CSV table of C-alpha atoms and ligand atoms in Angstrom, one decimal:
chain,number,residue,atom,x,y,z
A,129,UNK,CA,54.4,-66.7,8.9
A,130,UNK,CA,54.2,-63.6,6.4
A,131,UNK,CA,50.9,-62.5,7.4
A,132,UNK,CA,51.8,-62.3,11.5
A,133,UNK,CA,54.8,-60.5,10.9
A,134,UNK,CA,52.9,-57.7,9.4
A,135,UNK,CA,50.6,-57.5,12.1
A,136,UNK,CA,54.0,-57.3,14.1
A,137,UNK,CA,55.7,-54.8,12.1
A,138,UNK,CA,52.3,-52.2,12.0
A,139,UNK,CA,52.1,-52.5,15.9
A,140,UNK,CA,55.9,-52.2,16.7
A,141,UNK,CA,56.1,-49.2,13.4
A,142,UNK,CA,58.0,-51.0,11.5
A,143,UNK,CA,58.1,-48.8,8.5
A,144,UNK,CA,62.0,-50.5,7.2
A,145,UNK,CA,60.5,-53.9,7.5
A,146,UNK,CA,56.6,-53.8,6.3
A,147,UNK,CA,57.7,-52.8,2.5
A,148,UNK,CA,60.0,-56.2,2.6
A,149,UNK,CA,57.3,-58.2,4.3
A,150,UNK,CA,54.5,-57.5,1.7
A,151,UNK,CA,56.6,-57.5,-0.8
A,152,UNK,CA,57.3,-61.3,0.7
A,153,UNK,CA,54.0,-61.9,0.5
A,154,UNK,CA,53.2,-60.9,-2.4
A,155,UNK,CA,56.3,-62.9,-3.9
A,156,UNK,CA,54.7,-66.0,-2.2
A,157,UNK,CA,51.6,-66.2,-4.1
A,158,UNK,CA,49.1,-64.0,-0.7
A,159,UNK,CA,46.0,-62.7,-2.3
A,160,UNK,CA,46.3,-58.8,-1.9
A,161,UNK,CA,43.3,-58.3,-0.2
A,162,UNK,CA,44.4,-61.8,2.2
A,163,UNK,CA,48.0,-59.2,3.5
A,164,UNK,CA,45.8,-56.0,3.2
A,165,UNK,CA,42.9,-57.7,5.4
A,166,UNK,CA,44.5,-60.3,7.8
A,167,UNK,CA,47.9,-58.0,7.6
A,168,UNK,CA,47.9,-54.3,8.0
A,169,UNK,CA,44.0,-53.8,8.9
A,170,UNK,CA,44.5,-56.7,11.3
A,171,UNK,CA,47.6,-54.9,12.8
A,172,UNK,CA,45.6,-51.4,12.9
A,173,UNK,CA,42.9,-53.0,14.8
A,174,UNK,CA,45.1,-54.1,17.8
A,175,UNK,CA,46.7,-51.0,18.1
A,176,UNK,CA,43.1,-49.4,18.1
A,177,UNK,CA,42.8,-52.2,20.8
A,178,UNK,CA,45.7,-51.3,22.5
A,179,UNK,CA,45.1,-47.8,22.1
A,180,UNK,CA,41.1,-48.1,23.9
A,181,UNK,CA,43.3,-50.1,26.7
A,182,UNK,CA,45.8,-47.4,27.3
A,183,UNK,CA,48.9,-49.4,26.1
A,184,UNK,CA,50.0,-47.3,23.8
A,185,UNK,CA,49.8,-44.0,23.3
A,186,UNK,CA,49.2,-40.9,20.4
A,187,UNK,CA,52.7,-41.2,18.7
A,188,UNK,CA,52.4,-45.1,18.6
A,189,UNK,CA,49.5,-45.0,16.8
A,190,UNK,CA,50.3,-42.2,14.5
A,191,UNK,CA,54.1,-44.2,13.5
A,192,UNK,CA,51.5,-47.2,13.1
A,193,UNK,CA,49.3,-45.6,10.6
A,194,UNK,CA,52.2,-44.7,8.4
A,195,UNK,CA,53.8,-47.7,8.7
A,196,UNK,CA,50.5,-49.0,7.3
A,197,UNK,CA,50.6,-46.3,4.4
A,198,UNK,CA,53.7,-47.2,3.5
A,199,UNK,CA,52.4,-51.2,3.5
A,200,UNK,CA,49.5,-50.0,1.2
A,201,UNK,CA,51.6,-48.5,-1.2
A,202,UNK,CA,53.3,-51.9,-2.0
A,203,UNK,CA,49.9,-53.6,-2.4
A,204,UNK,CA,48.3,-50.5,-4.3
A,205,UNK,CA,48.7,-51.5,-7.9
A,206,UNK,CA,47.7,-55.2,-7.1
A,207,UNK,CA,44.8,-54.0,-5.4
A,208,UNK,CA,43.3,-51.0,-7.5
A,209,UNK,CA,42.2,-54.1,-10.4
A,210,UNK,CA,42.7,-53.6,-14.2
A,211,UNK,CA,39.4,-52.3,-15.2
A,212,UNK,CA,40.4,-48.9,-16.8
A,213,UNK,CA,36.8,-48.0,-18.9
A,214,UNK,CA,35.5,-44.7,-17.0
A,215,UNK,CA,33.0,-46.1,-14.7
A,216,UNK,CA,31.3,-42.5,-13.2
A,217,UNK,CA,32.6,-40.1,-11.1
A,218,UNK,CA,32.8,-39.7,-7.5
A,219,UNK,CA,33.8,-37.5,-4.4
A,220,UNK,CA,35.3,-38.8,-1.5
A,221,UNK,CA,35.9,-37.2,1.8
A,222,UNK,CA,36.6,-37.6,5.7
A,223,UNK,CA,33.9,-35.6,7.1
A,224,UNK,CA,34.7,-32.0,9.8
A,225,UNK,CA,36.6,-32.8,12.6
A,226,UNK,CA,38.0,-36.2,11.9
A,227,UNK,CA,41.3,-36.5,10.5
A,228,UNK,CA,41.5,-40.4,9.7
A,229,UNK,CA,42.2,-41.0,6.1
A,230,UNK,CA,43.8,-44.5,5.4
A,231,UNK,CA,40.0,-46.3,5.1
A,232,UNK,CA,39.2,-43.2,3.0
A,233,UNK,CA,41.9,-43.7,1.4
A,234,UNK,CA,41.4,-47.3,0.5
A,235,UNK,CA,38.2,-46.8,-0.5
A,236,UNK,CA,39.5,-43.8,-3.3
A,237,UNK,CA,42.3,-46.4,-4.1
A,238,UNK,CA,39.5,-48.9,-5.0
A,239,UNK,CA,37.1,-46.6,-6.5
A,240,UNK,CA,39.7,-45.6,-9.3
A,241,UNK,CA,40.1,-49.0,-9.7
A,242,UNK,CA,36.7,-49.8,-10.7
A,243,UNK,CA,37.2,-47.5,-13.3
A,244,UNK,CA,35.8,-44.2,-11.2
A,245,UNK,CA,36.8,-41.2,-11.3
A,246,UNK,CA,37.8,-40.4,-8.1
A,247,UNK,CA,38.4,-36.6,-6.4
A,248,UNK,CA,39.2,-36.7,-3.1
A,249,UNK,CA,38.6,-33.7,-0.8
A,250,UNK,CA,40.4,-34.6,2.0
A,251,UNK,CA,40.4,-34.7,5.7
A,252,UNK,CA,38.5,-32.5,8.0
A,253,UNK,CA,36.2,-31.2,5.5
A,254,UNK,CA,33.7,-29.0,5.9
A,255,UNK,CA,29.9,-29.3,4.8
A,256,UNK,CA,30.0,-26.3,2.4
A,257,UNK,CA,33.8,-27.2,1.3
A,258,UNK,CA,31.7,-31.2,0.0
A,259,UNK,CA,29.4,-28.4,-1.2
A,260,UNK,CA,31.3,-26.5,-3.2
A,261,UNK,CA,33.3,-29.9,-4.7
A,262,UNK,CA,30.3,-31.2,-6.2
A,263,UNK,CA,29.1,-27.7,-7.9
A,264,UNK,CA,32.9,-28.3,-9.1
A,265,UNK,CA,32.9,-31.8,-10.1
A,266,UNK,CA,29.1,-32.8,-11.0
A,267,UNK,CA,30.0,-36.4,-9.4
A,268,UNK,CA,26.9,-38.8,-9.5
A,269,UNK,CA,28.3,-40.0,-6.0
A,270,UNK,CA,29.4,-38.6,-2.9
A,271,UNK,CA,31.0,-40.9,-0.4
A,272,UNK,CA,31.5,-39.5,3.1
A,273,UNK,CA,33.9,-41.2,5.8
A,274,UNK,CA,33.7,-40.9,9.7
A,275,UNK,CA,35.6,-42.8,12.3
A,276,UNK,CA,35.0,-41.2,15.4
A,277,UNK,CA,31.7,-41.3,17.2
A,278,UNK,CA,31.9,-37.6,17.7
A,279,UNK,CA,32.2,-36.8,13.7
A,280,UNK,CA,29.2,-38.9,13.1
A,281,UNK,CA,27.2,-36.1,13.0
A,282,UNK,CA,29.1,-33.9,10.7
A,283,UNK,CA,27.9,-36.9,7.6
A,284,UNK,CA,24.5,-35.3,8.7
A,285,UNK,CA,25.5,-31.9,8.8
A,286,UNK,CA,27.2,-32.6,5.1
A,287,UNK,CA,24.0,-34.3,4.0
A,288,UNK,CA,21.9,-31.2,4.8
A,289,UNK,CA,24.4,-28.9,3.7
A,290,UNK,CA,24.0,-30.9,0.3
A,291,UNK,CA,20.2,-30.4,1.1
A,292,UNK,CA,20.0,-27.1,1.4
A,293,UNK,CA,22.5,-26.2,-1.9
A,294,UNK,CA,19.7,-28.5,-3.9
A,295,UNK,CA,22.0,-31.0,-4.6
A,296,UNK,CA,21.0,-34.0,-2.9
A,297,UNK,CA,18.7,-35.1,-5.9
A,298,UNK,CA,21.7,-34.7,-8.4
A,299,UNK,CA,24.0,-37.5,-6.3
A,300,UNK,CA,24.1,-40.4,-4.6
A,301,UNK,CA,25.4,-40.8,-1.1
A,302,UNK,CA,27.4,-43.4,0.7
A,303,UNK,CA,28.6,-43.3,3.9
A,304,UNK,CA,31.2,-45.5,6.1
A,305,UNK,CA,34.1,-46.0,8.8
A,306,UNK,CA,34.2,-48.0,11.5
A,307,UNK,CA,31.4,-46.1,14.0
A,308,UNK,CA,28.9,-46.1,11.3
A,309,UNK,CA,26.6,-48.6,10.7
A,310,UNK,CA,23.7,-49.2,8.3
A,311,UNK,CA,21.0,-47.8,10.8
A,312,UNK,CA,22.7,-44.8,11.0
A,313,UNK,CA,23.0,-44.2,7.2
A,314,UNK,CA,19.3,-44.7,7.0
A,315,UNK,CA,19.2,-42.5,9.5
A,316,UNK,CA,20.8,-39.7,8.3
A,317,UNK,CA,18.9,-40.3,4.7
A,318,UNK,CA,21.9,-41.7,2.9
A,319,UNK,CA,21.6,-44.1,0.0
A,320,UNK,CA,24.3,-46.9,0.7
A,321,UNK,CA,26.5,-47.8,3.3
A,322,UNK,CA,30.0,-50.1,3.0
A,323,UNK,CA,31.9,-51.9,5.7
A,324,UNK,CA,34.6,-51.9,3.7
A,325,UNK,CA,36.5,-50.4,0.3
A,326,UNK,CA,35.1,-53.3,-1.6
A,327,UNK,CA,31.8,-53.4,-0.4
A,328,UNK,CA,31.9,-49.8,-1.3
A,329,UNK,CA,33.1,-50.0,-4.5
A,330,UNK,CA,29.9,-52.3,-5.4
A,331,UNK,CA,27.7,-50.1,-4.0
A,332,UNK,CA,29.0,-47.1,-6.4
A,333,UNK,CA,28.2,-49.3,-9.2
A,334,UNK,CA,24.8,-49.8,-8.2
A,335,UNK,CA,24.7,-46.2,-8.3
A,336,UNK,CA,25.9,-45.7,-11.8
A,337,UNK,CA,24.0,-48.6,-12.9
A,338,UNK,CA,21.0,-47.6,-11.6
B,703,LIG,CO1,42.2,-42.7,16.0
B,703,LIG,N1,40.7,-43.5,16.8
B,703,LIG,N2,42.0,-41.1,17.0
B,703,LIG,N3,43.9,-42.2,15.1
B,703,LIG,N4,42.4,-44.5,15.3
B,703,LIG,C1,40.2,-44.8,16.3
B,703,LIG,C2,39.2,-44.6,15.2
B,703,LIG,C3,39.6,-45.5,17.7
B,703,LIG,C4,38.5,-46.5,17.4
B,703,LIG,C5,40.8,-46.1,18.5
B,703,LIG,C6,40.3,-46.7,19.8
B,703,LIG,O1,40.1,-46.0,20.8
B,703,LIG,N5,40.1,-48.0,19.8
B,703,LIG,C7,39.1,-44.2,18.4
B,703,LIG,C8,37.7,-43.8,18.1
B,703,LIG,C9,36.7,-44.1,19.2
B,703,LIG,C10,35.3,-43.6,18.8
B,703,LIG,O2,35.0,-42.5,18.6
B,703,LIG,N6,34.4,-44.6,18.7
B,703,LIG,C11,40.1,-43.1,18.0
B,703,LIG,C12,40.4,-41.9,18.7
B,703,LIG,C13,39.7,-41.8,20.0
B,703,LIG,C14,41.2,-41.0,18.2
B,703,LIG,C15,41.6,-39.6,18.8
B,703,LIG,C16,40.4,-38.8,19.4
B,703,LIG,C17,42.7,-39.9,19.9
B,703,LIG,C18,43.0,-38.6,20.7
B,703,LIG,O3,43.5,-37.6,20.1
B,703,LIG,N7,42.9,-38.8,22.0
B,703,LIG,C19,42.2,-38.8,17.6
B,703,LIG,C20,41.2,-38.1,16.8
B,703,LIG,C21,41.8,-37.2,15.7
B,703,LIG,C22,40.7,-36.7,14.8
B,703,LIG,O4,40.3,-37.3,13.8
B,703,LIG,N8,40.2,-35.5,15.1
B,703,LIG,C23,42.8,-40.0,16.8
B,703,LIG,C24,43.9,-39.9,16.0
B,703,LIG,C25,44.4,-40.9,15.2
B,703,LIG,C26,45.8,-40.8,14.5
B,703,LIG,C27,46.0,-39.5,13.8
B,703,LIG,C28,46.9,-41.1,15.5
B,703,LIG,C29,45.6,-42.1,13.5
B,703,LIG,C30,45.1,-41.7,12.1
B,703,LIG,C31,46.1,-41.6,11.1
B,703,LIG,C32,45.5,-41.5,9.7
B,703,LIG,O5,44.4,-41.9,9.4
B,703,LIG,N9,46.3,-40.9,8.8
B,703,LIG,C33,44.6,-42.9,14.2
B,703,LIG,C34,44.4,-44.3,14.0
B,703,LIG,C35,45.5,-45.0,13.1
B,703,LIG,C36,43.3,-45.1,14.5
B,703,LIG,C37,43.1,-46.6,14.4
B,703,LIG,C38,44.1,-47.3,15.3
B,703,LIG,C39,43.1,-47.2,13.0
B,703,LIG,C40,42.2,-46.5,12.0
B,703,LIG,C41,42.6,-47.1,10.6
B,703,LIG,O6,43.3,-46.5,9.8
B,703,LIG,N10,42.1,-48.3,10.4
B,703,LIG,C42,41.6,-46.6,15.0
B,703,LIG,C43,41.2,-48.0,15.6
B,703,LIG,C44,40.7,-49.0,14.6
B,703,LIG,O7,39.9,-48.6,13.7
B,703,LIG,N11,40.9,-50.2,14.8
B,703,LIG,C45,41.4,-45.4,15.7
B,703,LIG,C46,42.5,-49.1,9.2
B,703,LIG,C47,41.5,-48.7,8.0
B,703,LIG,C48,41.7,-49.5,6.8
B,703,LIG,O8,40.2,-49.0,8.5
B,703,LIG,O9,39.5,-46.6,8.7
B,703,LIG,O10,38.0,-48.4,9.5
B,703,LIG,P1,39.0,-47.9,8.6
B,703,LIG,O11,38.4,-48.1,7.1
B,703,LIG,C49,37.7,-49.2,6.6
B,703,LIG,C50,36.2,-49.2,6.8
B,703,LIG,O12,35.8,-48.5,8.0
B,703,LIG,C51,35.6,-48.7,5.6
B,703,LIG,O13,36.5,-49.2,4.6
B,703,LIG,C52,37.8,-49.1,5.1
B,703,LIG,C53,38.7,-50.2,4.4
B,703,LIG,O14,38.2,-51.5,4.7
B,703,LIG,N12,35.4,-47.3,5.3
B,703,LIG,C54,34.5,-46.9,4.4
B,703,LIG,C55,36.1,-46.2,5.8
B,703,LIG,N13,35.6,-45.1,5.2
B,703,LIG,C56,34.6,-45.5,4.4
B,703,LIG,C57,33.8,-44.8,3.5
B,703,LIG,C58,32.8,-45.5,2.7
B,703,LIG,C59,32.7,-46.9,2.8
B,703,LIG,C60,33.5,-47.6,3.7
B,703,LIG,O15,32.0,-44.9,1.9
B,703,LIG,C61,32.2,-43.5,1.6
């Protein structure tokens, strides 16, 4: 079955094979989000497993992540949706210290789908750096991504950064990755929080719509 093999080919890095296999998919009728979600998040989430177990080291999971890139790129324009009118704009980064971008990523992807306008600022990025973006850009949302425990509390840092500059007023925030959780976005005085790029796409509209 399609959708096993491309759990197989992100955990063994199959980066000749998982363009082919989503492509297969695809070919055989698979909702996108069916190959994105039970395919190549699926096969992330084992290696994480595998990873937390000691199984499989650094390297592994770094050849896995791009073998997942290069299985998003294939599903990219049957994901991103059709909707073209200019919904808002929005800023999206990984916050200091955390270098995980393919949710991020995802998230932008679906954002400029919707019809956003999407910058995104990146990896690693520092309060004043979200700072200085949306003096740039003037974007009526601010989405912030963290997937490490220990980056968590950079999205606070970023939010009083955005505090202090006297620009929380002027945006909305939303905040996810896998650590974070809706008690923590209350927490740290965001406005929405997402599980996942769809769920954060309809939480931006709210925003604009609001
Ligand atoms: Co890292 N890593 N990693 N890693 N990594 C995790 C997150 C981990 C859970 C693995 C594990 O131990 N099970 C663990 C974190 C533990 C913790 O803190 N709780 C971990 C660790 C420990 C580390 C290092 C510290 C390892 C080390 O060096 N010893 C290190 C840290 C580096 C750093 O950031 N400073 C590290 C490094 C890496 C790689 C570089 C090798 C690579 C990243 C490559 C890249 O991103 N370009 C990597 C990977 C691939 C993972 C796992 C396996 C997969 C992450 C991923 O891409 N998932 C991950 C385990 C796991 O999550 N299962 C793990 C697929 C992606 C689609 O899901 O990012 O969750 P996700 O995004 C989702 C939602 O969370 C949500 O929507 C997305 C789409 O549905 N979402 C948002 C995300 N952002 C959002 C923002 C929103 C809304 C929703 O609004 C703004």
């Amino acid at each position: 079955m399609t959708l096993e093999k491309i759990v197989n080919s992100v955990l063994d890095a199959d980066l000749d094979g998982v363009e082919g296999l989503v492509k297969e998919g695809l070919e055989a009728g698979t909702d996108p989000s069916v190959l994105l979600k039970e395919g190549l998040i699926k096969g992330m989430d084992v290696v994480g497993d595998k990873f937390e177990a000691g199984d499989l080291f650094l390297p592994e999971m770094l050849a896995a992540a791009m073998t997942m890139k290069a299985g998003v790129e294939v599903l990219k324009p049957h994901l991103a949706g059709e909707d073209s009118k200019a919904a808002g704009t929005a800023i999206i980064g990984t916050v200091q210290g955390d270098i995980h971008d393919i949710g991020k990523n995802l998230v932008a992807m679906m954002l400029e789908g919707a019809g956003f306008e999407v910058a995104d600022v990146g990896i690693d990025v520092l309060p004043e750096d979200f700072v200085k973006a949306v003096q740039e850009k003037k974007p009526q949302v601010v989405g912030l991504s963290a997937l490490l425990t220990n980056t968590m509390p950079a999205v606070k840092t970023t939010i009083d950064a955005l505090k202090e500059a006297g620009l929380r007023d002027q945006v909305k925030i939303m905040v996810g990755g896998a650590p974070v959780t809706q008690e923590f976005a209350d927490e740290v005085g965001a406005d929405g929080y997402a599980t996942d790029a769809a769920g954060a796409v309809n939480i931006a509209r709210g925003f604009v719509q609001a």
